[in-house]
Amino acid sequence: MSTNFHLAPPSKTVDGLLCVPIDIESIDAVFTFDGAASTAAGDATITYTVGPTAGNPIFDLRQNIISAEVDGVAFPVAQLAQHNFGADPFTNLRVIESVQAAGSVHTLRVQYDLALPDAQMSGGYLPKLDWLAGPKLRFALGMSDLRRARYIEAFLPANLIFDQFSIDLEIQITGATAAHSVITNGVVTNIATNHWSIAFPSRFTALSPMLEIHASDAVTQQTDSVVLPVSGNNFTIETWKPTTGPDSSTNLTTQINNIKTFLTDNENDYGGYAHGNRFVAFFNGGGMEYEGGTVTGTGPLLHETFHSWFARGIKPASQADGWWDEGFDKFHDDGANDAIPFDFTDPPIVLCSRDPWQRHTPSATGASAYIEGNRFWKGIASQIGVGTLNGLMSDLYEKHKGNSVSTQMIEEFLLCKSGNEDVVDAFHRFIYGFGNPSPVPDLWMRDEVGDPGDDLWSGVFWDSPDLWIRNDDDGGTTHQSPEFGQDNWFYARVRNKTGAGAAQHFVVTFHTRGFLGTQFEYPGDFLPCIAAKADFDLAAGSTRIVKAKWPRALVPPEDTHTCLLASVITRSDHPIAGRHVWEDNNLAQKNLVVVDLVDDDVYYVLPIVIRNWRWSFDPLFEIEVWGPKVVDGLSISLIHRSKEFFKTSKAEVKQFKPGRGSSKRKLEHLDCGSVSETRSRISHRLSSANPEALLRRFPDAWEATFARGEVAKLAVKIPPMTQNVVGLKLAVTEKFKTKKYVKLHFVQRNVKTKQIVGGVAVQLRRK
């Protein structure tokens, strides 16, 4: 069972109780409406998992609980009381006053009188539960983003909107002879007259379900179908309107045709519809979005339909995140084609607070998701381009379709994919509401143990102790080689210098190059990036470990090697363009390769890219190998495809001969008339046991051997704006018996300036 605890609010002590988030798996409920008595009752059971910390679970229900059971045992209703979690009204939550173990699974059953909720009851389209003459029921969830406690918690025990769960709801109306109809985005099963079951899927959150109940003679229904261009489904459009009142004159045929156009355009522009093969619209005034549905007037229809992509196709992870969908929807309403540059002398704007207990989307003047949110997206369009923004938002939608997305996730995604570091400044000022820091923070990562944090560093900088990889999301701090075929995790330890200003908001980027190399320059080698992590509130003199997932599809195959590059960006402290790691403390790299020689390996070859990307650098470089004074049975040499490459070196140069292959192979005839070698297993391992791979990588190559010693050197020429691919050959004899790792450093130094411009660390052993 998947959980969304990574999006959940933190544990919090309230009224002496350690309150912890839960993840609800399912809600099973029965609503019974009694027309004869004009009453209603609810009976609901949630199945949930406690988060990673033991404590008192939290949930919400805005109804008066009569009785309760926890795990099938009667539980005192007084111990399900509401407690204040925020400063604003209606930000209270219910706490189960029973300490439950981390990761444990439980059920909570509550029975209650069903009535209008104890919620912020203002706005244009309110919840309804009343009886008209007949008796006839009129019931509406009446959800609202702008009012607190107005999602499904108004009528069912539920969670904050980070959580996803299924709902199975049985509804029965008794004591009423008039037929009723349900208007819903759930799957309806008719059990009998005025008796239904409704199933809402497990991707739903508290803001997803749409439900209204009306007497059948009070509403009119009309349906039609269309085949959508991306999903290709035979798609049903289900429309409703009241038979009396202002919306009774709505032309449903016209509105169905409008919906067909809107759905088609949205699929073409942003990707396939996420809500099955049905869209439901109830034209009854107001304007509120649901997953694959809306309660709307004719005017807001374009806006509300688009919300089935942004707001309910991908969903805000918290109500503090509610700005992004309304802002982007308004950007879309305006044509999604306007770019207005940011003015950083404008006052900061808080559209996404740091309050995890916020319960409404901001709509006030000066902090409106609709106005300032729209303006923000136009500013981002000016930074990265209108077409790029729309394309990336389509990619974001496809990546997270059906799931919840936080503001930080959007910032990280746009930074990674656009490669524009100014995105961080825009979020800093116009989303999180932070001003220019004073004094300025100085964020950095160590190049080496003992690095004091200055920009210029003359020591080893290619094996940062503040960067590492883990094969699992386990919080470990020891570097591991990437594991192919699975997700891995990037880690970085970020520091803020003592005496600097606090970093209210910062982002760490992670990238890997598909090769080992010595010189990497910002931003070209760092951005765009594979992953990024936004974080907050790093005080002067403090450190913070951040992590980001390295998706399995981007992890290179086994027997290939790569360099890990990281940058840290905060307002007023960006890495400087054109600088290398050793010139900027905002940059770090880990070029650490672990080589395990297997029994039949006589030698191993590491391909390494050496560069001269500066016109100011003299073309003469020394390639150095640092290691222990004496390692018995180990010799090291350099391989290149051109003999001329070694002409400035005094070392003996000989032809590189990998030897004959021993792997079993056969020729496969191809349709194009050629042939291809096939093997039982194709290996990228460049060792003596795989000479065919070596010949493909270094055909007709030459080899020069390093002298033995702690520092061995070979002089080579690399003209400006040039790179070469060399092979570092590590050859062993039977005398190389150590099973502990021998650490070596491959170093590129400019001869004229004596400046080290890059390096690769190698740990070598025989298994």
Short mmCIF file of N, CA, C and O in Angstrom, two decimals, residues 29 31 167-173 180-200 211 213 238 278:
data_model
loop_
_atom_site.label_atom_id
_atom_site.label_comp_id
_atom_site.label_asym_id
_atom_site.label_seq_id
_atom_site.Cartn_x
_atom_site.Cartn_y
_atom_site.Cartn_z
N ALA A 29 -18.87 4.11 4.28
CA ALA A 29 -19.85 4.92 4.99
C ALA A 29 -21.25 4.66 4.48
O ALA A 29 -21.45 4.22 3.34
N PHE A 31 -25.00 6.84 4.51
CA PHE A 31 -25.83 7.99 4.82
C PHE A 31 -27.29 7.55 4.74
O PHE A 31 -27.72 7.02 3.71
N ILE A 167 -13.41 5.77 -1.38
CA ILE A 167 -14.62 5.97 -0.60
C ILE A 167 -15.72 5.09 -1.19
O ILE A 167 -15.97 5.13 -2.40
N ASP A 168 -16.32 4.28 -0.34
CA ASP A 168 -17.52 3.52 -0.72
C ASP A 168 -18.66 4.03 0.14
O ASP A 168 -18.66 3.85 1.37
N LEU A 169 -19.61 4.68 -0.51
CA LEU A 169 -20.68 5.37 0.20
C LEU A 169 -22.04 4.79 -0.21
O LEU A 169 -22.38 4.79 -1.40
N GLU A 170 -22.78 4.30 0.77
CA GLU A 170 -24.15 3.84 0.53
C GLU A 170 -25.11 4.93 0.99
O GLU A 170 -24.97 5.48 2.09
N ILE A 171 -26.08 5.25 0.15
CA ILE A 171 -27.04 6.30 0.45
C ILE A 171 -28.45 5.74 0.33
O ILE A 171 -28.79 5.10 -0.67
N GLN A 172 -29.27 5.98 1.36
CA GLN A 172 -30.66 5.54 1.32
C GLN A 172 -31.56 6.64 1.85
O GLN A 172 -31.28 7.25 2.88
N ILE A 173 -32.64 6.89 1.09
CA ILE A 173 -33.67 7.83 1.52
C ILE A 173 -34.91 7.02 1.89
O ILE A 173 -35.44 6.27 1.07
N HIS A 180 -35.65 10.31 -6.39
CA HIS A 180 -34.52 11.23 -6.32
C HIS A 180 -33.42 10.78 -7.29
O HIS A 180 -33.36 9.61 -7.69
N SER A 181 -32.56 11.72 -7.61
CA SER A 181 -31.42 11.46 -8.49
C SER A 181 -30.14 11.91 -7.79
O SER A 181 -30.14 12.90 -7.05
N VAL A 182 -29.05 11.15 -8.03
CA VAL A 182 -27.74 11.57 -7.53
C VAL A 182 -26.92 12.12 -8.69
O VAL A 182 -26.93 11.56 -9.79
N ILE A 183 -26.25 13.22 -8.44
CA ILE A 183 -25.34 13.84 -9.41
C ILE A 183 -23.95 13.70 -8.81
O ILE A 183 -23.66 14.30 -7.76
N THR A 184 -23.10 12.94 -9.44
CA THR A 184 -21.82 12.60 -8.81
C THR A 184 -20.78 12.23 -9.85
O THR A 184 -21.12 11.81 -10.97
N ASN A 185 -19.51 12.38 -9.47
CA ASN A 185 -18.40 11.88 -10.29
C ASN A 185 -17.95 10.49 -9.85
O ASN A 185 -16.96 9.97 -10.36
N GLY A 186 -18.69 9.89 -8.90
CA GLY A 186 -18.42 8.51 -8.52
C GLY A 186 -19.16 7.55 -9.42
O GLY A 186 -19.98 7.93 -10.26
N VAL A 187 -18.87 6.28 -9.24
CA VAL A 187 -19.55 5.21 -10.00
C VAL A 187 -20.77 4.78 -9.20
O VAL A 187 -20.64 4.30 -8.06
N VAL A 188 -21.96 4.96 -9.78
CA VAL A 188 -23.22 4.74 -9.08
C VAL A 188 -23.78 3.37 -9.41
O VAL A 188 -23.84 2.98 -10.58
N THR A 189 -24.18 2.65 -8.38
CA THR A 189 -24.93 1.41 -8.53
C THR A 189 -26.30 1.61 -7.89
O THR A 189 -26.39 1.96 -6.71
N ASN A 190 -27.38 1.42 -8.67
CA ASN A 190 -28.74 1.54 -8.14
C ASN A 190 -29.11 0.25 -7.43
O ASN A 190 -29.16 -0.82 -8.04
N ILE A 191 -29.37 0.35 -6.15
CA ILE A 191 -29.77 -0.82 -5.36
C ILE A 191 -31.29 -0.97 -5.39
O ILE A 191 -31.82 -2.07 -5.58
N ALA A 192 -32.00 0.14 -5.23
CA ALA A 192 -33.47 0.17 -5.27
C ALA A 192 -33.86 1.62 -5.44
O ALA A 192 -33.00 2.51 -5.55
N THR A 193 -35.15 1.89 -5.44
CA THR A 193 -35.60 3.28 -5.51
C THR A 193 -35.06 4.06 -4.31
O THR A 193 -35.18 3.62 -3.16
N ASN A 194 -34.42 5.19 -4.63
CA ASN A 194 -33.84 6.05 -3.59
C ASN A 194 -32.80 5.33 -2.72
O ASN A 194 -32.62 5.66 -1.54
N HIS A 195 -32.11 4.40 -3.32
CA HIS A 195 -31.09 3.62 -2.60
C HIS A 195 -29.94 3.33 -3.58
O HIS A 195 -30.14 2.64 -4.59
N TRP A 196 -28.77 3.84 -3.27
CA TRP A 196 -27.63 3.72 -4.17
C TRP A 196 -26.35 3.37 -3.39
O TRP A 196 -26.25 3.63 -2.19
N SER A 197 -25.41 2.85 -4.11
CA SER A 197 -24.03 2.81 -3.61
C SER A 197 -23.16 3.58 -4.61
O SER A 197 -23.38 3.51 -5.82
N ILE A 198 -22.21 4.33 -4.07
CA ILE A 198 -21.34 5.16 -4.90
C ILE A 198 -19.90 4.85 -4.54
O ILE A 198 -19.52 4.89 -3.36
N ALA A 199 -19.09 4.55 -5.54
CA ALA A 199 -17.68 4.22 -5.33
C ALA A 199 -16.81 5.34 -5.91
O ALA A 199 -16.96 5.71 -7.08
N PHE A 200 -15.92 5.86 -5.08
CA PHE A 200 -14.94 6.85 -5.51
C PHE A 200 -13.56 6.19 -5.46
O PHE A 200 -13.23 5.52 -4.47
N LEU A 211 -20.92 15.39 -5.16
CA LEU A 211 -22.15 14.68 -4.81
C LEU A 211 -23.26 15.68 -4.52
O LEU A 211 -23.10 16.58 -3.69
N ILE A 213 -27.78 15.45 -4.27
CA ILE A 213 -29.00 14.65 -4.35
C ILE A 213 -30.17 15.61 -4.46
O ILE A 213 -30.31 16.54 -3.64
N GLU A 238 -21.94 14.18 -19.27
CA GLU A 238 -23.20 14.11 -18.54
C GLU A 238 -23.49 15.49 -17.95
O GLU A 238 -22.72 16.00 -17.15
N ARG A 278 -15.67 9.84 -18.45
CA ARG A 278 -16.88 10.56 -18.11
C ARG A 278 -16.56 11.93 -17.53
O ARG A 278 -15.60 12.07 -16.76
#
